Amino acid sequence: MITNEMNHSPEYADYLKTLSSEFFLDILENSFIEVTVTDKDGNVLYANPACLEYHGIPAEKMWKLNFLTSFQGFWTPPSTATAIEKKHTIISRQRSLLTDEEHITITTPLYNPDHELVMLVYNTLKRESFVEFDLDYLNQEKLTDDEIKDKKGSREERTKASNNIVGRSYILYQTLHKLKKAAKSDIPILLLGESGVGKSLIAKFIHDCSPRKANPFISINCASIPDNLIESELFGYVPYAFTGASPKGKKGLVEMANHGTLFLDEIGELQPNIQVKLLDFLENQRFTSVGGLEKKMVNTRIITATNKNLEEQVAKNVFREDLYWRINGITQTVPSLRERRDDIFPIAQYYLKEYNKKYNQNKVFSNPVIEALIQYDWPGNVRQLKNAVEQMAVMSLGSVIGSDKLPEQVAAFVTKESINKKKIIFDDLVENYKRGIIEDYYEIYDNINDLADSLGLSQTTAYRLVNKYVKK
């Protein structure tokens, strides 16, 4: 008998024994709260369907994971060690080290009559799913008023610094961890990656993690400004510098970002004449406004980004080599969405929540939609996923978004995958049928030549099939 600190009356315990396993399984499978059970070593013995919403991983995959090692380093504080040490249920508010998302995790160790640990039961609730309550009181830890204020304040700071970056994948964690370290310096950072992966969000994250976070973060997309205006946008201009110029002049973005951060997105689009001025600024932290003579000094940190291959651009003499080496003090490629599929569902959930607020509705994804979103490759990355979620949120009529509301590209992909899977199943059936025939005839005929004659095969084909299906 496995037990914990809770005991039932003998009458109720006897009644529980009369209930079928199907009764309890139906309850678990339809629970809103995530329920995961592991053995004493952390190997998952059971996970209910709610784990898909909480971890972005279906139960079929959770079942093959080690709960401790697979999520180690993602959530703090860890609850398992404390529950085992205390030998009773621990209720903890856990925070994602990637995104500052908060969960309530209830960890219960279960022991056999010899007081040996047998398994652990985890119940998880999302931060927005529960009413605020004092976990420290429940865990018998008393806090002073000042400590409570400090906790609330630090939580507000973390929420501010999370910068809407959503995800749970290890590759995203590695990326943010590296850039969080780089943020402490003033070394120029070059962000690489496909269009739509969220390079601008990452740039803001770097700024928010830096000593400059209280100062301006200025962003400009170099591809969106006409070539004849980009210089004045960056460095400003003096009064009457050119036809149509303001009589008061204009302060440039470089100066507006003084003591803060200037993010230059799509830097590969800059023309050579602007590249020269930008290089001079990066090397000397000085610039001259359009039409001016005075050198201005500023203290501005530069972060750049591009979806182009700058090394190829340098080889083609389209991008200056000296500028390239100046901006990539630290280079980081932001992974595409298909490289971090564990982030697809959390991101989709985040945007669905935003659109539910915007359109005053309360819609949820059906399981087939969730599976389709995770399977799709998302060539447009997060930007495409965001648009897809809004489309489904708007076009679906009921509270549940069904697979009939998937965008055309996603639906076509899922249909193609389904056909491929059916073809694989058919091919497997054919292979099994061939194997059965060869195995049966091999038992009847000792001689390969006789086997070949009986099946109307050449000797070469008969040898090949026997070697493939029998003598493996």
Tab-separated table of C-alpha atoms in Angstrom:
chain	number	residue	atom	x	y	z
A	1	MET	CA	0.000	0.000	0.000
A	2	ILE	CA	1.436	3.359	-1.026
A	3	THR	CA	0.655	6.181	1.368
A	4	ASN	CA	1.321	9.802	2.130
A	5	GLU	CA	0.514	11.896	5.188
A	6	MET	CA	-3.260	11.716	4.451
A	7	ASN	CA	-5.352	8.788	5.738
A	8	HIS	CA	-8.970	7.802	5.058
A	9	SER	CA	-11.425	6.177	7.393
A	10	PRO	CA	-11.639	2.379	7.003
A	11	GLU	CA	-15.196	2.678	5.642
A	12	TYR	CA	-14.245	5.181	2.953
A	13	ALA	CA	-11.061	3.256	2.107
A	14	ASP	CA	-13.163	0.128	1.511
A	15	TYR	CA	-15.538	2.120	-0.687
A	16	LEU	CA	-12.642	3.398	-2.834
A	17	LYS	CA	-11.593	-0.175	-3.507
A	18	THR	CA	-14.950	-0.880	-5.113
A	19	LEU	CA	-14.408	1.815	-7.768
A	20	SER	CA	-12.970	0.718	-11.098
A	21	SER	CA	-9.674	1.878	-12.532
A	22	GLU	CA	-11.629	3.337	-15.472
A	23	PHE	CA	-13.454	5.611	-13.021
A	24	PHE	CA	-10.212	7.150	-11.761
A	25	LEU	CA	-8.672	7.271	-15.246
A	26	ASP	CA	-11.670	9.228	-16.577
A	27	ILE	CA	-11.198	11.765	-13.790
A	28	LEU	CA	-7.477	12.183	-14.477
A	29	GLU	CA	-7.848	12.356	-18.247
A	30	ASN	CA	-10.444	15.133	-17.966
A	31	SER	CA	-8.762	17.157	-15.244
A	32	PHE	CA	-8.056	20.831	-15.940
A	33	ILE	CA	-5.017	20.622	-13.651
A	34	GLU	CA	-1.892	18.956	-14.970
A	35	VAL	CA	-1.183	15.652	-13.211
A	36	THR	CA	2.177	13.950	-13.688
A	37	VAL	CA	3.398	10.878	-11.803
A	38	THR	CA	7.033	9.748	-11.758
A	39	ASP	CA	8.958	6.973	-10.104
A	40	LYS	CA	11.515	7.830	-7.441
A	41	ASP	CA	14.136	8.487	-10.140
A	42	GLY	CA	11.960	10.949	-12.059
A	43	ASN	CA	10.887	8.688	-14.944
A	44	VAL	CA	7.342	9.625	-15.991
A	45	LEU	CA	4.826	6.869	-15.268
A	46	TYR	CA	1.737	8.878	-16.190
A	47	ALA	CA	0.845	12.337	-17.511
A	48	ASN	CA	-2.692	13.517	-18.226
A	49	PRO	CA	-3.649	15.464	-21.390
A	50	ALA	CA	-3.408	18.807	-19.552
A	51	CYS	CA	0.392	18.512	-19.762
A	52	LEU	CA	0.124	19.652	-23.394
A	53	GLU	CA	-1.190	23.040	-22.297
A	54	TYR	CA	1.252	23.418	-19.418
A	55	HIS	CA	4.429	22.140	-21.067
A	56	GLY	CA	3.643	22.121	-24.786
A	57	ILE	CA	4.370	18.380	-24.799
A	58	PRO	CA	1.656	15.734	-25.395
A	59	ALA	CA	1.195	12.954	-22.864
A	60	GLU	CA	2.584	10.397	-25.313
A	61	LYS	CA	5.941	12.222	-25.297
A	62	MET	CA	5.893	13.110	-21.590
A	63	TRP	CA	5.571	9.405	-20.839
A	64	LYS	CA	9.037	8.825	-22.345
A	65	LEU	CA	10.789	11.646	-20.471
A	66	ASN	CA	12.587	11.920	-17.194
A	67	PHE	CA	10.689	14.694	-15.405
A	68	LEU	CA	13.716	15.836	-13.423
A	69	THR	CA	16.389	16.011	-16.130
A	70	SER	CA	14.090	17.161	-18.959
A	71	PHE	CA	12.989	20.308	-17.108
A	72	GLN	CA	16.069	20.849	-14.947
A	73	GLY	CA	17.220	24.455	-15.089
A	74	PHE	CA	13.941	25.698	-16.562
A	75	TRP	CA	11.963	26.376	-13.376
A	76	THR	CA	12.952	27.816	-10.026
A	77	PRO	CA	12.845	26.976	-7.200
A	78	PRO	CA	13.048	23.198	-7.774
A	79	SER	CA	10.377	21.442	-5.703
A	80	THR	CA	11.264	17.750	-5.866
A	81	ALA	CA	14.321	17.838	-3.610
A	82	THR	CA	12.427	19.829	-0.957
A	83	ALA	CA	9.454	17.455	-1.013
A	84	ILE	CA	11.743	14.433	-0.619
A	85	GLU	CA	13.708	16.121	2.161
A	86	LYS	CA	10.583	17.219	4.057
A	87	LYS	CA	8.795	13.924	3.277
A	88	HIS	CA	5.477	15.673	2.759
A	89	THR	CA	3.580	17.694	0.165
A	90	ILE	CA	5.251	20.934	-0.933
A	91	ILE	CA	3.339	23.780	-2.574
A	92	SER	CA	5.608	26.138	-4.466
A	93	ARG	CA	5.298	29.050	-6.848
A	94	GLN	CA	7.743	28.226	-9.626
A	95	ARG	CA	9.062	30.740	-12.142
A	96	SER	CA	10.342	30.018	-15.630
A	97	LEU	CA	13.955	31.149	-16.010
A	98	LEU	CA	13.201	31.853	-19.674
A	99	THR	CA	10.034	33.926	-19.620
A	100	ASP	CA	9.139	34.603	-15.960
A	101	GLU	CA	5.912	32.652	-16.452
A	102	GLU	CA	4.662	31.412	-13.075
A	103	HIS	CA	3.091	28.093	-12.114
A	104	ILE	CA	1.845	26.683	-8.851
A	105	THR	CA	3.380	23.219	-8.453
A	106	ILE	CA	2.167	20.810	-5.759
A	107	THR	CA	4.675	17.991	-5.259
A	108	THR	CA	3.652	14.966	-3.189
A	109	PRO	CA	6.090	12.108	-2.375
A	110	LEU	CA	4.481	8.698	-1.835
A	111	TYR	CA	6.045	5.990	0.350
A	112	ASN	CA	5.476	2.276	0.913
A	113	PRO	CA	4.845	0.809	4.409
A	114	ASP	CA	8.619	0.502	4.865
A	115	HIS	CA	8.911	4.295	4.386
A	116	GLU	CA	10.716	3.880	1.077
A	117	LEU	CA	10.043	6.477	-1.599
A	118	VAL	CA	8.074	4.883	-4.445
A	119	MET	CA	6.761	7.728	-6.600
A	120	LEU	CA	6.036	11.443	-6.776
A	121	VAL	CA	2.804	13.112	-7.851
A	122	TYR	CA	2.925	16.592	-9.400
A	123	ASN	CA	-0.106	18.864	-9.787
A	124	THR	CA	0.417	22.086	-11.738
A	125	LEU	CA	-1.780	25.173	-12.137
A	126	LYS	CA	-1.064	28.171	-14.341
A	127	ARG	CA	-0.483	31.517	-12.698
A	128	GLU	CA	-3.634	33.034	-14.228
A	129	SER	CA	-5.712	29.993	-13.285
A	130	PHE	CA	-5.681	30.400	-9.523
A	131	VAL	CA	-6.659	32.987	-6.952
A	132	GLU	CA	-3.654	34.584	-5.235
A	133	PHE	CA	-2.960	32.898	-1.927
A	134	ASP	CA	-0.140	32.756	0.563
A	135	LEU	CA	1.995	29.740	-0.301
A	136	ASP	CA	4.519	30.665	2.373
A	137	TYR	CA	1.786	30.342	4.988
A	138	LEU	CA	0.749	26.959	3.602
A	139	ASN	CA	4.349	25.762	3.780
A	140	GLN	CA	4.656	27.060	7.346
A	141	GLU	CA	7.161	29.772	6.546
A	142	LYS	CA	6.538	33.160	8.178
A	143	LEU	CA	7.545	36.324	6.331
A	144	THR	CA	7.833	39.855	7.585
A	145	ASP	CA	5.944	42.684	5.873
A	146	ASP	CA	9.215	43.942	4.378
A	147	GLU	CA	9.985	40.504	2.930
A	148	ILE	CA	6.522	40.332	1.386
A	149	LYS	CA	7.014	43.782	-0.192
A	150	ASP	CA	10.416	42.716	-1.518
A	151	LYS	CA	8.900	39.612	-3.095
A	152	LYS	CA	6.134	41.605	-4.765
A	153	GLY	CA	8.613	44.180	-6.005
A	154	SER	CA	10.983	41.602	-7.453
A	155	ARG	CA	8.059	39.892	-9.196
A	156	GLU	CA	7.073	43.189	-10.812
A	157	GLU	CA	10.655	43.696	-12.001
A	158	ARG	CA	10.761	40.200	-13.463
A	159	THR	CA	7.479	40.713	-15.270
A	160	LYS	CA	8.778	43.948	-16.748
A	161	ALA	CA	12.028	42.308	-17.861
A	162	SER	CA	10.302	39.321	-19.479
A	163	ASN	CA	9.477	41.557	-22.465
A	164	ASN	CA	6.760	39.217	-23.810
A	165	ILE	CA	9.299	36.581	-24.865
A	166	VAL	CA	7.382	33.321	-24.642
A	167	GLY	CA	8.845	29.844	-24.859
A	168	ARG	CA	10.109	26.806	-22.988
A	169	SER	CA	12.645	25.264	-25.343
A	170	TYR	CA	16.216	24.658	-24.242
A	171	ILE	CA	17.625	26.352	-27.354
A	172	LEU	CA	15.712	29.543	-26.469
A	173	TYR	CA	16.971	29.292	-22.898
A	174	GLN	CA	20.564	29.008	-24.160
A	175	THR	CA	20.088	32.026	-26.430
A	176	LEU	CA	18.640	34.253	-23.714
A	177	HIS	CA	21.173	33.086	-21.148
A	178	LYS	CA	24.078	34.036	-23.419
A	179	LEU	CA	22.589	37.409	-24.335
A	180	LYS	CA	21.757	38.219	-20.724
A	181	LYS	CA	25.471	37.941	-19.965
A	182	ALA	CA	26.383	39.992	-23.033
A	183	ALA	CA	23.914	42.703	-21.975
A	184	LYS	CA	26.116	43.693	-19.030
A	185	SER	CA	28.769	45.074	-21.392
A	186	ASP	CA	28.732	47.674	-24.172
A	187	ILE	CA	30.042	45.272	-26.818
A	188	PRO	CA	28.063	45.624	-30.088
A	189	ILE	CA	25.726	42.685	-30.639
A	190	LEU	CA	24.695	41.336	-34.053
A	191	LEU	CA	21.490	39.291	-34.135
A	192	LEU	CA	21.067	36.920	-37.058
A	193	GLY	CA	18.026	34.886	-38.025
A	194	GLU	CA	15.149	34.442	-40.399
A	195	SER	CA	12.472	37.063	-40.831
A	196	GLY	CA	9.839	36.943	-38.111
A	197	VAL	CA	11.833	35.104	-35.422
A	198	GLY	CA	11.578	38.033	-33.001
A	199	LYS	CA	14.952	39.766	-33.293
A	200	SER	CA	13.456	43.095	-32.193
A	201	LEU	CA	12.034	41.485	-29.031
A	202	ILE	CA	15.420	39.937	-28.316
A	203	ALA	CA	17.094	43.341	-28.773
A	204	LYS	CA	14.666	44.868	-26.258
A	205	PHE	CA	15.381	41.975	-23.896
A	206	ILE	CA	19.113	42.761	-24.081
A	207	HIS	CA	18.430	46.416	-23.309
A	208	ASP	CA	16.174	45.525	-20.365
A	209	CYS	CA	18.900	43.277	-18.933
A	210	SER	CA	21.602	45.937	-19.297
A	211	PRO	CA	22.704	48.793	-16.996
A	212	ARG	CA	21.091	51.105	-19.572
A	213	LYS	CA	17.552	49.776	-18.997
A	214	ALA	CA	16.345	53.032	-17.384
A	215	ASN	CA	17.350	54.995	-20.498
A	216	PRO	CA	15.822	55.048	-24.013
A	217	PHE	CA	15.585	52.055	-26.294
A	218	ILE	CA	15.309	53.367	-29.855
A	219	SER	CA	14.552	51.037	-32.754
A	220	ILE	CA	14.711	51.666	-36.495
A	221	ASN	CA	14.170	49.360	-39.449
A	222	CYS	CA	16.799	50.384	-41.982
A	223	ALA	CA	14.829	48.800	-44.832
A	224	SER	CA	11.758	50.952	-44.150
A	225	ILE	CA	13.466	54.355	-44.542
A	226	PRO	CA	14.235	55.753	-48.010
A	227	ASP	CA	17.953	56.003	-48.809
A	228	ASN	CA	17.817	59.815	-49.013
A	229	LEU	CA	16.325	60.084	-45.510
A	230	ILE	CA	18.175	57.429	-43.527
A	231	GLU	CA	21.156	59.683	-42.724
A	232	SER	CA	18.992	62.467	-41.322
A	233	GLU	CA	16.934	59.911	-39.355
A	234	LEU	CA	20.050	58.488	-37.741
A	235	PHE	CA	22.133	61.614	-37.207
A	236	GLY	CA	19.592	64.424	-37.377
A	237	TYR	CA	19.989	67.701	-39.245
A	238	VAL	CA	20.566	71.381	-38.532
A	239	PRO	CA	17.948	74.075	-39.376
A	240	TYR	CA	17.369	74.512	-43.125
A	241	ALA	CA	19.847	71.723	-43.918
A	242	PHE	CA	17.964	70.844	-47.099
A	243	THR	CA	14.777	71.699	-48.955
A	244	GLY	CA	11.816	70.916	-46.748
A	245	ALA	CA	13.936	70.687	-43.592
A	246	SER	CA	12.441	72.038	-40.386
A	247	PRO	CA	13.653	75.514	-39.373
A	248	LYS	CA	14.227	74.104	-35.912
A	249	GLY	CA	16.358	71.220	-37.102
A	250	LYS	CA	15.905	67.678	-35.872
A	251	LYS	CA	17.616	65.453	-33.367
A	252	GLY	CA	18.677	62.070	-34.809
A	253	LEU	CA	18.004	58.640	-33.336
A	254	VAL	CA	21.659	58.199	-32.387
A	255	GLU	CA	21.420	61.242	-30.135
A	256	MET	CA	17.955	60.341	-28.848
A	257	ALA	CA	19.387	57.004	-27.656
A	258	ASN	CA	22.176	58.709	-25.676
A	259	HIS	CA	22.987	56.616	-22.552
A	260	GLY	CA	20.569	54.022	-23.915
A	261	THR	CA	20.429	51.548	-26.807
A	262	LEU	CA	19.952	52.021	-30.550
A	263	PHE	CA	18.673	48.959	-32.395
A	264	LEU	CA	19.333	48.911	-36.143
A	265	ASP	CA	17.166	46.225	-37.709
A	266	GLU	CA	17.926	45.025	-41.254
A	267	ILE	CA	21.345	46.684	-41.171
A	268	GLY	CA	22.273	44.829	-44.357
A	269	GLU	CA	20.069	47.291	-46.264
A	270	LEU	CA	22.248	50.333	-45.465
A	271	GLN	CA	23.872	52.059	-48.419
A	272	PRO	CA	27.703	52.368	-48.507
A	273	ASN	CA	27.744	56.131	-47.761
A	274	ILE	CA	25.724	55.583	-44.561
A	275	GLN	CA	27.900	52.609	-43.632
A	276	VAL	CA	30.920	54.929	-43.571
A	277	LYS	CA	29.247	57.387	-41.194
A	278	LEU	CA	27.996	54.580	-38.982
A	279	LEU	CA	31.487	53.065	-38.794
A	280	ASP	CA	32.943	56.427	-37.720
A	281	PHE	CA	30.276	56.733	-35.045
A	282	LEU	CA	30.876	53.218	-33.712
A	283	GLU	CA	34.620	53.746	-33.483
A	284	ASN	CA	34.539	57.229	-31.947
A	285	GLN	CA	31.034	57.662	-30.485
A	286	ARG	CA	30.789	60.915	-32.418
A	287	PHE	CA	28.804	62.122	-35.406
A	288	THR	CA	27.917	65.203	-37.428
A	289	SER	CA	24.312	66.110	-38.178
A	290	VAL	CA	23.301	66.615	-41.811
A	291	GLY	CA	24.263	70.131	-42.862
A	292	GLY	CA	26.233	70.716	-39.665
A	293	LEU	CA	29.903	71.203	-38.866
A	294	GLU	CA	29.971	70.477	-35.132
A	295	LYS	CA	31.032	67.038	-33.918
A	296	LYS	CA	28.661	65.670	-31.284
A	297	MET	CA	29.639	63.053	-28.702
A	298	VAL	CA	27.174	60.525	-27.301
A	299	ASN	CA	27.247	57.321	-25.281
A	300	THR	CA	24.973	54.976	-27.219
A	301	ARG	CA	25.041	51.190	-27.277
A	302	ILE	CA	24.416	49.620	-30.708
A	303	ILE	CA	22.554	46.370	-31.403
A	304	THR	CA	22.093	45.323	-35.020
A	305	ALA	CA	20.115	42.603	-36.779
A	306	THR	CA	19.724	41.133	-40.238
A	307	ASN	CA	18.257	38.115	-42.020
A	308	LYS	CA	20.941	38.347	-44.707
A	309	ASN	CA	24.295	36.605	-44.855
A	310	LEU	CA	26.618	39.560	-44.199
A	311	GLU	CA	29.740	37.549	-45.019
A	312	GLU	CA	28.362	37.024	-48.525
A	313	GLN	CA	27.467	40.719	-48.673
A	314	VAL	CA	31.065	41.567	-47.747
A	315	ALA	CA	32.411	39.210	-50.421
A	316	LYS	CA	30.213	40.967	-52.999
A	317	ASN	CA	31.462	44.391	-51.809
A	318	VAL	CA	27.917	45.338	-50.869
A	319	PHE	CA	28.676	45.594	-47.145
A	320	ARG	CA	31.865	47.087	-45.710
A	321	GLU	CA	34.154	44.506	-44.129
A	322	ASP	CA	35.431	46.923	-41.467
A	323	LEU	CA	31.837	47.737	-40.431
A	324	TYR	CA	30.985	44.039	-40.357
A	325	TRP	CA	33.800	43.304	-37.921
A	326	ARG	CA	32.815	46.348	-35.863
A	327	ILE	CA	29.175	45.380	-35.331
A	328	ASN	CA	29.636	41.674	-34.574
A	329	GLY	CA	31.484	41.911	-31.310
A	330	ILE	CA	29.029	39.247	-30.159
A	331	THR	CA	27.013	37.394	-32.799
A	332	GLN	CA	23.924	35.387	-31.918
A	333	THR	CA	21.601	33.541	-34.269
A	334	VAL	CA	18.002	33.603	-33.075
A	335	PRO	CA	16.622	30.091	-33.765
A	336	SER	CA	13.687	29.668	-36.115
A	337	LEU	CA	10.366	28.422	-34.787
A	338	ARG	CA	10.769	24.994	-36.427
A	339	GLU	CA	14.023	24.594	-34.455
A	340	ARG	CA	12.183	25.137	-31.189
A	341	ARG	CA	8.863	23.378	-31.598
A	342	ASP	CA	8.387	23.267	-27.827
A	343	ASP	CA	7.754	27.031	-28.039
A	344	ILE	CA	5.010	26.889	-30.695
A	345	PHE	CA	2.116	26.079	-28.400
A	346	PRO	CA	3.067	28.495	-25.583
A	347	ILE	CA	3.419	31.307	-28.139
A	348	ALA	CA	0.072	30.427	-29.735
A	349	GLN	CA	-1.554	30.382	-26.295
A	350	TYR	CA	-0.038	33.767	-25.455
A	351	TYR	CA	-1.426	35.403	-28.591
A	352	LEU	CA	-4.813	33.694	-28.260
A	353	LYS	CA	-5.081	35.171	-24.775
A	354	GLU	CA	-4.236	38.616	-26.184
A	355	TYR	CA	-6.858	38.319	-28.927
A	356	ASN	CA	-9.447	37.016	-26.472
A	357	LYS	CA	-8.975	40.263	-24.573
A	358	LYS	CA	-9.000	42.371	-27.732
A	359	TYR	CA	-12.188	40.841	-29.134
A	360	ASN	CA	-13.883	40.230	-25.763
A	361	GLN	CA	-14.126	36.469	-26.165
A	362	ASN	CA	-12.967	33.311	-24.445
A	363	LYS	CA	-11.803	30.842	-27.074
A	364	VAL	CA	-9.553	27.794	-26.742
A	365	PHE	CA	-7.709	25.552	-29.192
A	366	SER	CA	-8.973	22.040	-29.852
A	367	ASN	CA	-6.414	19.236	-29.559
A	368	PRO	CA	-6.259	18.637	-33.359
A	369	VAL	CA	-5.445	22.333	-33.835
A	370	ILE	CA	-2.709	22.192	-31.204
A	371	GLU	CA	-1.161	19.159	-32.886
A	372	ALA	CA	-1.355	20.842	-36.302
A	373	LEU	CA	0.313	24.017	-35.022
A	374	ILE	CA	3.165	22.019	-33.511
A	375	GLN	CA	3.674	19.925	-36.667
A	376	TYR	CA	3.771	22.865	-39.095
A	377	ASP	CA	7.185	24.338	-39.994
A	378	TRP	CA	6.186	28.055	-39.847
A	379	PRO	CA	8.447	29.550	-42.557
A	380	GLY	CA	7.294	33.011	-41.428
A	381	ASN	CA	8.157	32.110	-37.838
A	382	VAL	CA	6.525	33.933	-34.916
A	383	ARG	CA	5.059	36.656	-37.127
A	384	GLN	CA	3.228	34.050	-39.215
A	385	LEU	CA	2.052	32.170	-36.123
A	386	LYS	CA	0.716	35.382	-34.590
A	387	ASN	CA	-1.270	36.171	-37.743
A	388	ALA	CA	-2.593	32.605	-37.892
A	389	VAL	CA	-3.818	32.756	-34.290
A	390	GLU	CA	-5.629	36.053	-34.899
A	391	GLN	CA	-7.237	34.647	-38.045
A	392	MET	CA	-8.511	31.587	-36.153
A	393	ALA	CA	-9.673	33.695	-33.203
A	394	VAL	CA	-11.707	35.929	-35.508
A	395	MET	CA	-13.095	33.324	-37.924
A	396	SER	CA	-14.195	30.640	-35.450
A	397	LEU	CA	-17.782	30.934	-34.245
A	398	GLY	CA	-17.892	28.830	-31.089
A	399	SER	CA	-15.677	28.848	-28.024
A	400	VAL	CA	-13.521	25.990	-29.353
A	401	ILE	CA	-11.292	26.622	-32.371
A	402	GLY	CA	-11.580	23.562	-34.597
A	403	SER	CA	-9.248	22.265	-37.302
A	404	ASP	CA	-11.609	23.591	-39.985
A	405	LYS	CA	-10.439	27.099	-39.066
A	406	LEU	CA	-6.729	26.384	-39.615
A	407	PRO	CA	-5.095	28.702	-42.190
A	408	GLU	CA	-4.899	27.176	-45.663
A	409	GLN	CA	-1.131	26.618	-45.574
A	410	VAL	CA	-1.306	24.800	-42.228
A	411	ALA	CA	-4.328	22.709	-43.237
A	412	ALA	CA	-2.670	21.706	-46.526
A	413	PHE	CA	0.503	20.704	-44.674
A	414	VAL	CA	-1.431	18.592	-42.160
A	415	THR	CA	-3.364	16.876	-44.979
A	416	LYS	CA	-0.113	16.088	-46.798
A	417	GLU	CA	1.434	14.712	-43.606
A	418	SER	CA	-1.637	12.563	-43.032
A	419	ILE	CA	-1.364	11.140	-46.570
A	420	ASN	CA	2.345	10.423	-46.037
A	421	LYS	CA	1.579	8.653	-42.767
A	422	LYS	CA	-1.080	6.538	-44.475
A	423	LYS	CA	1.416	5.671	-47.228
A	424	ILE	CA	3.927	4.661	-44.571
A	425	ILE	CA	1.279	2.467	-42.923
A	426	PHE	CA	0.436	0.868	-46.311
A	427	ASP	CA	4.116	0.266	-47.063
A	428	ASP	CA	4.552	-1.341	-43.651
A	429	LEU	CA	1.605	-3.666	-44.320
A	430	VAL	CA	3.075	-4.699	-47.661
A	431	GLU	CA	6.480	-5.343	-46.062
A	432	ASN	CA	4.913	-7.459	-43.314
A	433	TYR	CA	2.987	-9.439	-45.925
A	434	LYS	CA	6.165	-10.125	-47.913
A	435	ARG	CA	8.029	-11.107	-44.774
A	436	GLY	CA	5.297	-13.575	-43.803
A	437	ILE	CA	5.329	-15.251	-47.230
A	438	ILE	CA	9.114	-15.639	-47.333
A	439	GLU	CA	9.263	-16.942	-43.750
A	440	ASP	CA	6.498	-19.499	-44.437
A	441	TYR	CA	8.030	-20.760	-47.699
A	442	TYR	CA	11.534	-20.866	-46.165
A	443	GLU	CA	10.222	-23.312	-43.549
A	444	ILE	CA	8.725	-25.505	-46.291
A	445	TYR	CA	11.666	-25.548	-48.753
A	446	ASP	CA	15.191	-26.308	-47.600
A	447	ASN	CA	16.601	-25.334	-50.972
A	448	ILE	CA	16.572	-21.703	-52.132
A	449	ASN	CA	16.179	-22.840	-55.743
A	450	ASP	CA	12.966	-24.708	-54.870
A	451	LEU	CA	11.681	-21.659	-52.953
A	452	ALA	CA	12.370	-19.460	-55.992
A	453	ASP	CA	10.592	-21.874	-58.341
A	454	SER	CA	7.507	-22.162	-56.118
A	455	LEU	CA	7.095	-18.385	-55.927
A	456	GLY	CA	8.045	-17.707	-59.540
A	457	LEU	CA	11.128	-15.682	-58.506
A	458	SER	CA	14.625	-15.574	-59.894
A	459	GLN	CA	17.293	-17.154	-57.711
A	460	THR	CA	18.902	-13.754	-57.178
A	461	THR	CA	15.623	-12.234	-55.937
A	462	ALA	CA	14.949	-15.244	-53.718
A	463	TYR	CA	18.398	-14.981	-52.091
A	464	ARG	CA	17.898	-11.244	-51.520
A	465	LEU	CA	14.471	-11.673	-49.896
A	466	VAL	CA	15.613	-14.520	-47.658
A	467	ASN	CA	18.599	-12.487	-46.507
A	468	LYS	CA	16.328	-9.490	-45.881
A	469	TYR	CA	13.472	-11.161	-44.030
A	470	VAL	CA	14.893	-14.369	-42.566
A	471	LYS	CA	18.661	-14.237	-42.164
A	472	LYS	CA	18.937	-10.778	-40.626
